[in-house]
XYZ file of C-alpha atoms in Angstrom:
685
model
C -0.155 0.259 -0.140
C 1.434 3.499 -0.901
C 1.448 6.631 1.015
C -1.610 8.124 -0.718
C -4.424 5.069 -0.290
C -5.073 2.860 3.020
C -6.743 0.384 0.353
C -4.522 -2.191 -0.851
C -5.692 -4.254 -4.085
C -5.356 -8.028 -3.678
C -4.841 -10.888 -6.489
C -4.468 -14.600 -6.126
C -4.320 -17.533 -8.669
C -6.801 -20.111 -9.095
C -5.134 -23.394 -10.158
C -7.138 -25.425 -12.999
C -6.419 -29.116 -12.349
C -9.481 -29.878 -14.685
C -11.109 -28.264 -17.596
C -13.385 -25.574 -17.052
C -12.712 -24.777 -13.514
C -13.413 -21.451 -11.935
C -14.152 -19.590 -8.761
C -17.762 -18.864 -7.455
C -16.910 -17.196 -3.928
C -13.781 -16.085 -2.071
C -13.093 -15.297 1.739
C -10.270 -13.073 2.779
C -8.500 -12.663 6.152
C -6.301 -10.033 7.636
C -3.762 -10.014 10.615
C -1.171 -7.885 11.813
C -0.331 -10.239 14.501
C 0.907 -13.324 12.532
C 3.485 -14.221 9.937
C 4.199 -17.066 7.646
C 5.395 -19.251 10.438
C 2.902 -18.408 12.840
C -0.792 -19.936 12.300
C -2.215 -18.392 15.302
C -4.151 -15.520 16.254
C -6.317 -15.413 12.885
C -8.063 -13.000 12.065
C -7.898 -9.145 12.782
C -10.388 -9.053 10.026
C -12.533 -11.421 8.049
C -14.429 -10.511 4.894
C -16.358 -13.558 5.088
C -17.851 -15.340 2.114
C -18.218 -13.023 -0.779
C -19.949 -14.428 -3.795
C -17.956 -13.114 -6.695
C -15.556 -14.817 -9.265
C -13.162 -11.929 -9.084
C -9.601 -12.707 -8.345
C -7.409 -9.804 -9.506
C -7.180 -6.458 -8.142
C -9.781 -6.982 -5.425
C -10.121 -4.133 -3.119
C -9.384 -4.716 0.505
C -12.373 -2.609 1.860
C -13.117 -3.592 5.285
C -10.061 -2.626 7.553
C -8.182 0.848 7.692
C -4.523 0.291 7.137
C -1.771 2.512 7.859
C 0.084 3.384 4.879
C 2.968 4.433 6.699
C 3.123 1.688 9.040
C 6.476 -0.050 9.473
C 4.790 -3.367 10.889
C 3.519 -6.001 8.749
C 0.066 -7.060 7.580
C -0.730 -10.343 6.424
C -3.516 -12.014 4.647
C -4.727 -15.114 3.223
C -7.530 -16.391 1.050
C -9.715 -19.496 0.330
C -12.056 -19.784 -2.580
C -15.213 -21.748 -3.370
C -15.129 -23.550 -7.068
C -18.280 -23.503 -9.240
C -19.350 -26.457 -7.631
C -19.609 -25.157 -4.251
C -16.489 -26.745 -3.062
C -14.230 -24.836 -0.511
C -10.613 -24.853 -0.740
C -7.848 -24.820 1.937
C -6.490 -21.452 2.981
C -3.752 -20.001 0.637
C -0.324 -19.621 1.993
C 0.070 -16.462 4.147
C 0.914 -13.404 2.123
C 2.683 -10.055 3.297
C 1.421 -6.375 2.350
C 4.171 -3.893 2.121
C 3.415 -0.564 3.443
C 4.822 2.615 2.146
C 6.701 3.421 5.330
C 8.851 0.031 4.839
C 9.672 0.798 1.330
C 12.858 2.868 0.388
C 11.737 4.775 -2.519
C 14.268 5.151 -5.327
C 14.307 8.750 -7.216
C 12.672 9.930 -9.152
C 9.284 10.109 -7.391
C 6.589 11.545 -9.560
C 4.287 13.956 -8.218
C 1.262 11.536 -8.144
C 1.546 7.735 -8.229
C -0.904 4.793 -7.591
C 1.544 1.943 -6.902
C 4.495 1.994 -5.001
C 7.864 -0.082 -5.889
C 9.815 -2.782 -4.006
C 13.299 -2.252 -2.797
C 16.023 -2.780 -5.222
C 17.709 -6.410 -5.155
C 21.326 -6.713 -4.519
C 22.586 -10.005 -5.688
C 26.182 -11.233 -5.298
C 27.479 -13.233 -8.611
C 30.657 -15.039 -8.852
C 32.422 -15.105 -11.939
C 32.224 -17.956 -14.374
C 35.869 -17.718 -15.142
C 38.889 -16.709 -13.330
C 42.251 -16.754 -15.233
C 45.523 -16.109 -13.969
C 47.584 -14.183 -16.674
C 50.801 -13.647 -14.483
C 51.893 -12.886 -11.010
C 49.297 -10.560 -9.657
C 47.478 -10.433 -13.059
C 43.783 -11.793 -13.290
C 41.337 -11.748 -16.004
C 37.765 -12.446 -14.782
C 34.579 -13.110 -16.819
C 31.028 -13.178 -15.121
C 29.345 -14.803 -18.081
C 26.896 -11.703 -18.758
C 26.790 -7.942 -18.596
C 25.210 -6.515 -15.716
C 24.654 -3.246 -13.976
C 26.499 -3.825 -10.920
C 29.664 -2.993 -8.459
C 32.562 -5.082 -7.675
C 33.809 -6.263 -4.335
C 37.126 -7.920 -3.662
C 38.317 -9.879 -0.824
C 42.349 -9.356 -0.771
C 45.132 -10.217 1.527
C 47.709 -7.310 1.524
C 50.987 -6.572 3.593
C 52.211 -3.573 1.861
C 50.035 -0.571 3.219
C 48.926 1.527 0.628
C 50.111 -0.487 -2.472
C 47.862 0.196 -5.300
C 45.652 -2.568 -7.127
C 44.652 -1.745 -10.562
C 40.993 -2.801 -11.613
C 39.862 -2.720 -15.091
C 36.123 -3.161 -15.711
C 34.236 -3.194 -19.130
C 31.532 -4.653 -21.130
C 33.829 -5.560 -24.104
C 36.673 -8.020 -24.347
C 39.622 -7.461 -26.485
C 41.334 -10.635 -28.321
C 42.415 -12.808 -25.702
C 41.813 -12.641 -21.900
C 41.807 -8.682 -21.881
C 39.342 -5.796 -21.003
C 38.846 -3.469 -23.946
C 40.205 -0.234 -22.920
C 38.766 1.639 -25.917
C 35.557 -0.242 -26.654
C 34.177 3.171 -28.657
C 30.874 4.580 -28.783
C 28.959 4.574 -25.112
C 30.243 0.972 -24.590
C 31.679 1.015 -20.942
C 35.130 0.881 -19.516
C 36.308 2.156 -16.500
C 39.689 1.818 -14.592
C 39.919 2.218 -10.980
C 42.542 2.073 -8.179
C 42.339 0.531 -4.768
C 44.988 1.318 -1.921
C 45.494 -1.760 0.091
C 45.472 -2.001 4.059
C 47.301 -4.742 5.873
C 45.890 -8.189 6.532
C 42.271 -9.541 4.843
C 40.272 -6.799 3.788
C 36.858 -6.459 1.724
C 37.255 -3.685 -0.633
C 34.441 -2.260 -2.837
C 35.774 -0.810 -6.155
C 35.231 2.722 -6.519
C 33.183 3.849 -9.446
C 32.560 7.555 -11.165
C 30.003 9.850 -9.921
C 28.006 9.508 -13.093
C 27.472 5.906 -11.934
C 25.607 7.097 -9.114
C 22.802 8.665 -11.206
C 19.308 7.699 -10.389
C 20.317 5.212 -7.738
C 19.511 5.332 -4.113
C 21.822 7.391 -2.028
C 25.568 5.741 -1.566
C 24.831 3.359 -4.547
C 26.706 3.280 -7.769
C 26.382 0.919 -10.564
C 28.184 0.315 -14.035
C 27.480 -2.238 -16.740
C 30.387 -4.647 -16.827
C 31.000 -8.288 -17.560
C 34.699 -8.363 -17.869
C 37.261 -7.488 -14.925
C 41.043 -7.272 -15.185
C 43.020 -6.829 -12.028
C 46.890 -5.801 -11.748
C 49.120 -6.007 -8.739
C 46.505 -8.038 -6.998
C 48.148 -9.135 -3.640
C 46.878 -12.383 -3.065
C 45.329 -15.386 -5.081
C 42.014 -15.029 -6.615
C 39.358 -17.577 -7.093
C 35.491 -17.468 -7.558
C 34.994 -17.202 -3.795
C 37.073 -13.820 -3.422
C 35.274 -11.564 -6.029
C 31.697 -10.602 -6.333
C 30.000 -8.916 -9.009
C 27.141 -6.886 -6.868
C 24.183 -6.743 -9.264
C 21.543 -4.199 -8.631
C 18.181 -4.775 -10.282
C 14.361 -4.720 -9.519
C 12.694 -8.276 -8.072
C 12.179 -10.256 -11.084
C 11.505 -13.932 -11.083
C 13.832 -15.425 -13.874
C 11.963 -18.754 -13.941
C 8.260 -17.265 -14.432
C 8.569 -17.294 -18.221
C 9.812 -20.213 -20.418
C 10.208 -20.323 -24.321
C 11.994 -22.791 -26.375
C 11.822 -23.908 -30.057
C 13.181 -26.054 -32.775
C 15.254 -22.958 -34.121
C 18.405 -22.548 -31.875
C 18.789 -18.978 -33.234
C 15.438 -17.845 -31.993
C 16.033 -19.474 -28.656
C 19.297 -17.531 -28.197
C 17.524 -14.417 -29.302
C 14.863 -14.960 -26.733
C 17.193 -15.364 -23.792
C 19.184 -12.101 -24.995
C 16.111 -10.241 -25.087
C 14.601 -11.768 -21.818
C 17.617 -11.095 -19.691
C 17.849 -7.565 -21.175
C 14.645 -6.641 -19.629
C 15.540 -8.129 -16.210
C 19.104 -6.586 -16.176
C 18.148 -2.981 -17.114
C 15.811 -2.545 -14.217
C 18.450 -1.351 -11.945
C 17.270 2.243 -11.350
C 13.792 1.294 -9.999
C 12.374 3.016 -13.199
C 12.692 2.278 -16.748
C 15.212 4.255 -18.466
C 16.721 4.158 -21.704
C 20.265 2.933 -21.279
C 23.554 3.841 -19.344
C 24.372 6.668 -21.455
C 21.738 8.841 -20.584
C 19.756 7.091 -18.019
C 16.585 9.063 -18.411
C 13.047 7.506 -18.776
C 11.750 7.929 -22.220
C 8.340 7.008 -23.370
C 9.142 4.621 -26.287
C 11.813 2.534 -24.408
C 9.127 2.356 -21.271
C 6.533 0.981 -23.826
C 8.787 -1.785 -25.017
C 10.091 -2.281 -21.596
C 6.720 -2.565 -20.566
C 5.353 -5.097 -23.011
C 8.413 -7.277 -22.493
C 8.168 -7.172 -18.822
C 4.572 -8.322 -18.635
C 5.460 -11.089 -20.918
C 8.152 -12.331 -18.562
C 7.145 -11.889 -14.890
C 3.750 -11.242 -13.414
C 5.244 -8.363 -11.467
C 3.565 -4.963 -12.911
C 4.645 -2.076 -10.379
C 7.836 -1.181 -12.006
C 5.942 -0.643 -15.470
C 3.149 1.308 -14.081
C 5.319 3.565 -11.882
C 7.779 4.255 -14.963
C 4.409 5.159 -16.932
C 3.394 7.504 -14.157
C 6.667 9.214 -13.808
C 6.461 10.025 -17.613
C 2.730 11.192 -17.876
C 4.179 13.919 -15.284
C 7.776 14.290 -16.737
C 7.449 13.755 -20.438
C 10.045 13.988 -22.972
C 9.905 15.906 -26.345
C 9.123 13.503 -29.103
C 5.583 14.116 -30.442
C 5.052 10.148 -30.751
C 6.525 9.677 -27.151
C 3.651 11.784 -25.676
C 1.173 9.418 -27.546
C 2.891 6.616 -26.350
C 1.401 7.372 -22.885
C -1.982 6.343 -23.864
C -0.760 3.090 -25.283
C 1.052 2.369 -22.053
C -1.928 3.237 -19.930
C -4.434 0.882 -21.721
C -1.579 -1.917 -21.573
C -1.298 -1.459 -18.107
C -5.106 -1.933 -17.358
C -5.348 -4.781 -19.987
C -2.616 -6.774 -18.520
C -3.424 -6.202 -14.848
C -7.274 -5.490 -14.821
C -6.536 -2.722 -12.312
C -8.180 0.438 -13.376
C -6.474 2.718 -10.685
C -4.028 4.325 -12.572
C -6.166 4.996 -15.688
C -8.577 6.623 -13.405
C -6.349 8.601 -11.545
C -4.549 9.966 -14.707
C -7.717 10.192 -17.069
C -7.385 13.983 -17.660
C -3.846 13.732 -18.258
C -4.170 10.770 -20.833
C -7.040 12.983 -22.576
C -4.525 15.569 -22.983
C -1.706 12.901 -24.329
C -3.952 12.173 -27.466
C -3.094 15.502 -28.768
C -6.583 15.948 -29.769
C -6.296 19.882 -28.967
C -4.170 19.705 -32.324
C -6.648 18.365 -34.857
C -7.694 20.240 -37.836
C -11.222 19.836 -39.117
C -10.328 16.507 -40.815
C -9.097 15.058 -37.636
C -5.245 15.083 -38.693
C -2.785 16.936 -36.433
C 0.523 18.799 -36.622
C 3.086 20.110 -34.506
C 4.285 22.668 -36.848
C 1.542 24.264 -38.735
C 0.436 25.834 -36.640
C 2.843 25.661 -33.969
C 1.893 23.929 -30.775
C 0.341 26.469 -28.079
C 1.832 26.980 -24.492
C -1.647 25.830 -23.326
C -1.233 22.437 -24.825
C 2.230 22.160 -23.848
C 1.393 22.892 -20.190
C -1.694 20.298 -20.644
C 0.873 17.544 -21.248
C 3.413 18.821 -18.666
C 5.930 18.932 -21.562
C 8.356 21.034 -23.633
C 8.131 22.104 -27.233
C 7.362 19.085 -29.359
C 9.250 17.370 -32.281
C 8.170 14.617 -34.473
C 10.659 11.708 -34.391
C 9.715 8.912 -36.651
C 12.480 6.927 -35.756
C 15.742 7.267 -34.038
C 18.494 7.957 -34.902
C 17.516 10.079 -37.949
C 19.652 7.634 -40.193
C 17.060 4.742 -39.707
C 14.024 6.539 -41.012
C 14.283 4.731 -44.485
C 14.420 8.216 -46.270
C 11.520 9.518 -44.713
C 10.233 12.934 -45.707
C 9.349 14.932 -42.757
C 6.231 17.033 -43.410
C 4.055 19.309 -41.311
C 1.251 16.761 -41.419
C 3.419 13.476 -40.538
C 1.737 9.977 -41.522
C 3.569 8.235 -38.395
C 2.500 10.852 -36.141
C -1.121 10.716 -37.274
C -0.877 6.981 -37.036
C -0.052 6.914 -33.467
C -2.629 9.642 -32.800
C -5.271 7.316 -34.355
C -4.037 4.443 -32.057
C -4.384 6.739 -28.954
C -7.718 7.766 -29.904
C -9.026 4.342 -30.478
C -7.438 3.218 -27.221
C -8.719 6.462 -25.390
C -12.314 5.306 -26.444
C -11.801 1.977 -24.725
C -10.346 3.474 -21.585
C -13.396 5.809 -21.207
C -15.618 2.830 -21.655
C -13.648 0.763 -19.116
C -14.276 4.041 -16.736
C -18.042 4.088 -17.485
C -17.708 7.522 -19.411
C -20.108 6.491 -22.480
C -20.237 9.752 -23.953
C -16.355 10.123 -23.880
C -16.297 6.694 -25.347
C -18.431 7.884 -28.244
C -16.504 10.949 -28.975
C -13.288 9.412 -29.291
C -14.374 6.517 -30.972
C -15.899 8.908 -33.834
C -12.920 11.147 -33.757
C -10.652 8.257 -34.325
C -13.094 7.485 -37.272
C -12.378 10.836 -38.746
C -8.886 10.439 -38.547
C -8.917 6.865 -40.175
C -11.037 8.456 -43.265
C -8.645 11.407 -43.647
C -5.442 9.004 -43.191
C -6.820 6.902 -46.011
C -7.396 9.777 -48.513
C -4.812 12.611 -47.607
C -1.832 10.266 -46.711
C -2.326 7.597 -49.366
C -1.421 7.374 -52.925
C -3.890 5.456 -55.056
C -1.292 5.247 -58.078
C 1.146 3.167 -55.972
C -1.302 1.790 -53.400
C 0.764 2.850 -50.651
C 0.927 5.431 -47.989
C 3.076 8.519 -48.305
C 5.362 9.935 -45.423
C 3.286 13.054 -45.030
C 0.539 15.254 -46.582
C 2.170 16.628 -49.860
C 4.796 13.893 -50.165
C 5.541 11.581 -52.872
C 7.735 9.432 -50.977
C 6.814 6.142 -49.395
C 8.834 4.830 -46.585
C 8.760 1.576 -44.725
C 7.813 3.409 -41.383
C 4.734 5.225 -43.249
C 3.223 1.816 -44.080
C 4.332 -0.428 -41.372
C 2.902 1.840 -38.575
C -0.374 1.985 -40.682
C -0.639 -1.785 -40.848
C 0.494 -2.101 -37.197
C -2.395 0.098 -35.874
C -5.116 -1.623 -38.264
C -5.487 1.649 -40.442
C -5.190 -0.246 -43.545
C -8.551 -1.134 -45.501
C -8.747 -4.919 -45.956
C -8.430 -4.475 -49.826
C -5.195 -2.715 -49.398
C -3.480 -4.804 -46.968
C -1.737 -7.237 -49.497
C -0.233 -4.441 -51.378
C 1.116 -2.545 -48.389
C 2.320 -5.827 -46.724
C 4.187 -6.653 -49.785
C 6.069 -3.354 -49.671
C 6.665 -3.652 -45.973
C 8.257 -7.077 -46.422
C 10.224 -5.796 -49.647
C 12.008 -2.997 -47.121
C 13.395 -5.586 -44.906
C 14.820 -4.177 -41.475
C 15.251 -0.485 -42.792
C 14.287 0.707 -39.208
C 15.963 0.977 -35.967
C 15.854 -1.580 -33.023
C 12.835 0.774 -31.839
C 11.024 0.344 -35.133
C 11.776 -3.042 -35.071
C 8.730 -3.343 -32.408
C 6.355 -1.988 -34.815
C 7.430 -3.766 -37.862
C 6.997 -7.188 -36.189
C 3.725 -5.969 -35.156
C 2.572 -4.920 -38.821
C 4.247 -8.271 -40.423
C 2.098 -10.407 -37.655
C -0.911 -8.545 -37.963
C -0.957 -8.907 -41.892
C -0.183 -12.475 -42.218
C 3.448 -12.283 -42.640
C 4.508 -14.831 -40.049
C 7.182 -16.381 -42.572
C 9.043 -13.048 -43.051
C 8.702 -12.012 -39.377
C 10.555 -15.344 -38.383
C 13.297 -14.722 -40.692
C 13.785 -11.331 -39.160
C 13.788 -12.333 -35.533
C 16.479 -15.440 -36.675
C 18.512 -13.305 -39.343
C 22.347 -13.459 -39.234
C 22.645 -9.804 -40.702
C 24.168 -6.605 -39.183
C 20.696 -5.589 -38.639
C 19.588 -8.614 -36.313
C 19.434 -9.469 -32.743
C 21.807 -12.583 -33.714
C 24.404 -9.772 -34.414
C 24.368 -8.326 -31.106
C 25.244 -11.737 -29.634
C 28.041 -12.096 -32.307
C 29.704 -8.731 -31.382
C 29.885 -10.008 -27.945
C 26.886 -8.260 -25.978
C 24.677 -10.006 -23.739
C 22.136 -7.214 -23.415
C 20.325 -5.659 -26.074
C 21.920 -2.774 -27.934
C 20.753 0.857 -28.304
C 21.260 0.227 -32.292
C 21.767 -2.425 -34.747
C 25.637 -1.421 -34.802
C 28.103 1.403 -33.885
C 28.157 2.309 -37.485
C 24.390 3.108 -37.270
C 24.720 5.064 -34.070
C 28.108 5.934 -33.234
C 27.603 6.806 -29.574
C 25.310 3.726 -28.715
C 25.424 1.900 -25.714
C 25.388 -1.803 -25.070
C 22.441 -2.011 -22.672
C 19.091 -0.666 -24.124
C 16.103 -2.311 -23.515
C 14.167 -0.876 -26.339
C 16.005 -3.493 -28.532
C 14.406 -6.115 -26.745
C 11.132 -6.389 -28.981
C 11.272 -10.270 -29.152
C 10.886 -10.417 -25.308
C 7.143 -9.541 -26.255
C 7.037 -10.065 -29.795
C 7.594 -14.068 -29.376
C 4.955 -14.462 -26.583
C 2.430 -12.069 -28.059
C 2.438 -12.748 -31.792
C 4.537 -15.625 -32.478
C 2.903 -17.910 -29.811
C -0.229 -15.685 -30.287
C -1.026 -15.011 -26.404
C -2.481 -11.593 -25.686
C -5.587 -10.490 -23.259
C -8.794 -9.859 -24.720
C -10.335 -8.641 -21.628
C -8.479 -6.901 -18.813
C -6.524 -8.916 -16.408
C -6.330 -12.172 -18.907
C -10.150 -12.994 -17.977
C -10.321 -13.807 -21.654
C -7.465 -14.124 -23.951
C -6.718 -14.860 -27.725
C -4.210 -17.685 -28.312
C -3.062 -17.389 -32.146
C 0.106 -19.023 -32.705
C 1.841 -17.983 -35.988
C 4.596 -20.713 -36.548
C 5.644 -19.565 -40.145
C 8.381 -22.104 -40.978
C 8.915 -22.995 -37.193
C 8.283 -26.874 -36.537
C 7.870 -26.873 -33.191
C 7.829 -24.261 -29.860
C 6.711 -24.185 -26.436
C 5.966 -21.328 -23.938
C 5.032 -20.752 -20.434
C 3.764 -17.134 -20.235
C 2.856 -15.778 -16.494
C -0.105 -13.633 -16.139
C -1.938 -12.202 -13.270
C -4.107 -15.031 -13.037
C -1.577 -17.897 -13.411
C 0.722 -19.479 -16.106
C -0.564 -20.089 -19.459
C 0.995 -22.940 -21.234
C 1.019 -23.125 -25.309
C 3.064 -25.431 -27.244
C 2.731 -26.473 -30.798
C 4.258 -29.008 -33.262
C 3.930 -28.759 -37.008
C 4.724 -31.744 -39.340
C 3.553 -32.351 -42.918
C -0.210 -32.679 -43.060
C -0.614 -32.490 -39.333
C -0.786 -29.577 -36.905
C -0.760 -30.177 -32.844
C -1.481 -27.495 -30.501
C -1.526 -27.835 -26.948
C -2.748 -25.342 -24.065
C -3.373 -25.018 -20.626
C -5.180 -21.944 -19.124
C -5.669 -20.999 -15.331
C -8.978 -21.149 -13.559
C -11.144 -17.997 -14.039
C -9.996 -17.732 -17.886
C -11.424 -18.597 -21.053
C -9.691 -18.247 -24.464
C -10.480 -17.423 -28.032
C -7.950 -20.252 -29.779
C -6.812 -19.861 -33.381
C -5.545 -23.198 -34.836
C -3.287 -22.359 -37.905
C -4.087 -24.623 -40.882
C -0.468 -24.344 -42.308
C -1.598 -25.033 -45.703
C -3.931 -28.377 -44.658
C -7.336 -28.190 -46.538
C -9.641 -28.773 -43.724
C -12.251 -26.856 -41.736
C -12.404 -29.483 -38.564
C -10.263 -30.117 -35.810
C -9.973 -32.871 -33.096
C -10.409 -30.889 -29.951
C -9.578 -32.903 -26.773
C -9.932 -35.933 -29.099
C -13.623 -35.139 -30.299
C -13.984 -33.822 -33.832
C -15.292 -30.286 -33.980
C -15.898 -27.736 -36.685
C -14.740 -24.119 -36.155
C -15.191 -21.037 -38.333
C -12.649 -20.501 -40.847
C -10.739 -16.921 -40.673
C -7.449 -15.764 -42.085
C -6.398 -19.227 -42.686
C -6.876 -20.400 -39.117
C -9.831 -22.463 -37.574
C -11.181 -20.273 -34.984
C -13.007 -21.594 -31.399
C -14.411 -18.469 -29.873
C -14.899 -20.221 -26.384
C -12.190 -22.518 -24.734
C -12.587 -22.773 -20.986
C -9.731 -23.311 -18.510
C -7.435 -25.943 -18.142
C -5.594 -28.543 -20.498
C -6.885 -28.540 -24.014
C -5.380 -30.207 -27.198
C -6.150 -29.287 -31.064
C -5.183 -31.715 -33.709
C -5.580 -30.577 -37.245
C -5.422 -33.464 -39.590
C -6.749 -33.730 -43.171
């Protein structure tokens, strides 16, 4: 519970052993006198039996809690299933009050969720190599934001031990002292004291940015030590990694393609490793929150762990302290809807509803609905309403990754984001029971769609142009139109073919929306080929050059000052679960979901996806003339399941061993209502 509320929200997972299981009622008990090992003294408060199937974001409305309390609160729950059978009590869980949390800067002016304290984890090197007397090389296996501690035995007071820390390795066992760009290297010295001592290697003042007081971290994987007075082994050196609490085992993915598996692990680890500041930041070079970075971070984090507080906190920081790109402002609406859709918790969208209305940039709309930030210039009143600074259209970054985009006053990419923000704002208004607003935003979105498809479309080429008056059609103008469902059905094939022809002509940020465009237009084969490519514009290339966290750009030649620790390069962390494996929520909090795997040429894959309602298990196997799909859904959920035909000419499927007919859509056989528990789908001619 935070310092602004006395009503925490509680969620629990109902396990489904059999099919179509669900909750019909619950009972919550609360106590401030027991702990996980003390089963006595229950309860201080008892909800009694509550007839409801709600199991996520349940308000604890009975007792009054002290948000500044430093004493613990504990709670437990039991549920009744659909047949009236009551469960045992759950394990006891702790409610963490704001007074017991150490808040990490920056603190937003308003917030609806507190964060957990940062974790400090000691990691031993995977390799210790003695290069000569007192000279050692250490490899910790992965890059991490951390400090370094050494246990040394010294005999000469004041003798200097030299420590080199870095992200890159030169040929042979040496830290690269001139890695280039913003790839990190640091030289430090330690003055020895007599006897056995534990030393913390000093870092630079810049390494304390956005960290708790007295804490500094830098990204490094390799360490080289000179003038070491004693023998080093794995027990005498620790990389002290700092990051937000993260369940490494919550999500699992494996497939028949080794490159795809390596890309998944690179991106999965990147999301976890870059949480070190207690707020999503762009990387080590700036350590600044940006909306586009945070959106990709958020989608990845939700795909890897059921924890949501860091994503929401970062989003709320950016609502109140936004950055300068026009599209980044519009990202705030995308993040707000994603937060609500994945968690089922409406507190944030409700608290920031007026701010989100301003972030649609509807105030800039001309009569046909399209917007511009230069003609006319954005007024001071609009800037104040978004809590921001003068806006500049960005399209992609760095500028050289725009595929020759022609920047026009009425910008196609900006208006694609504007349309998407209006669509989502209509859904947010509907969820908050604001029907007039919902209708108004829906009508405005329809107006923008109409103008977009006339003013920004070239009927001679069948493609979208970069802006009003432009004759140039870039990848970006067309992929964002596809990604945000702006392309009428009759135009999709032509636009998708053009997008496919451009390859990866965008940045690592743009790749998020390129993948969205490809998967949402039936281009799974091409999407998979990009995910597993071995070119200089690929995730595999990041591994080939020696990074274990995704890069800020595909390569230093595309962005000379790039860093090696940018989570906005980790799009596959969400693309693989959401679009390749096809698991996305259709209703808030995963009450109902869509499962639509798009294998492309992939022969088999398996995913365990953590959601706020429990783990979703999806696996498929494709062999000639046979598609096997297996799913396992948590209780209190249902799914719309799309079985890919993969060229097999049939409309019937064996569902749990019984032949069933589904509806045919987009070369899939669709079943609209599949209940919880394990199910199998076999498509055989």
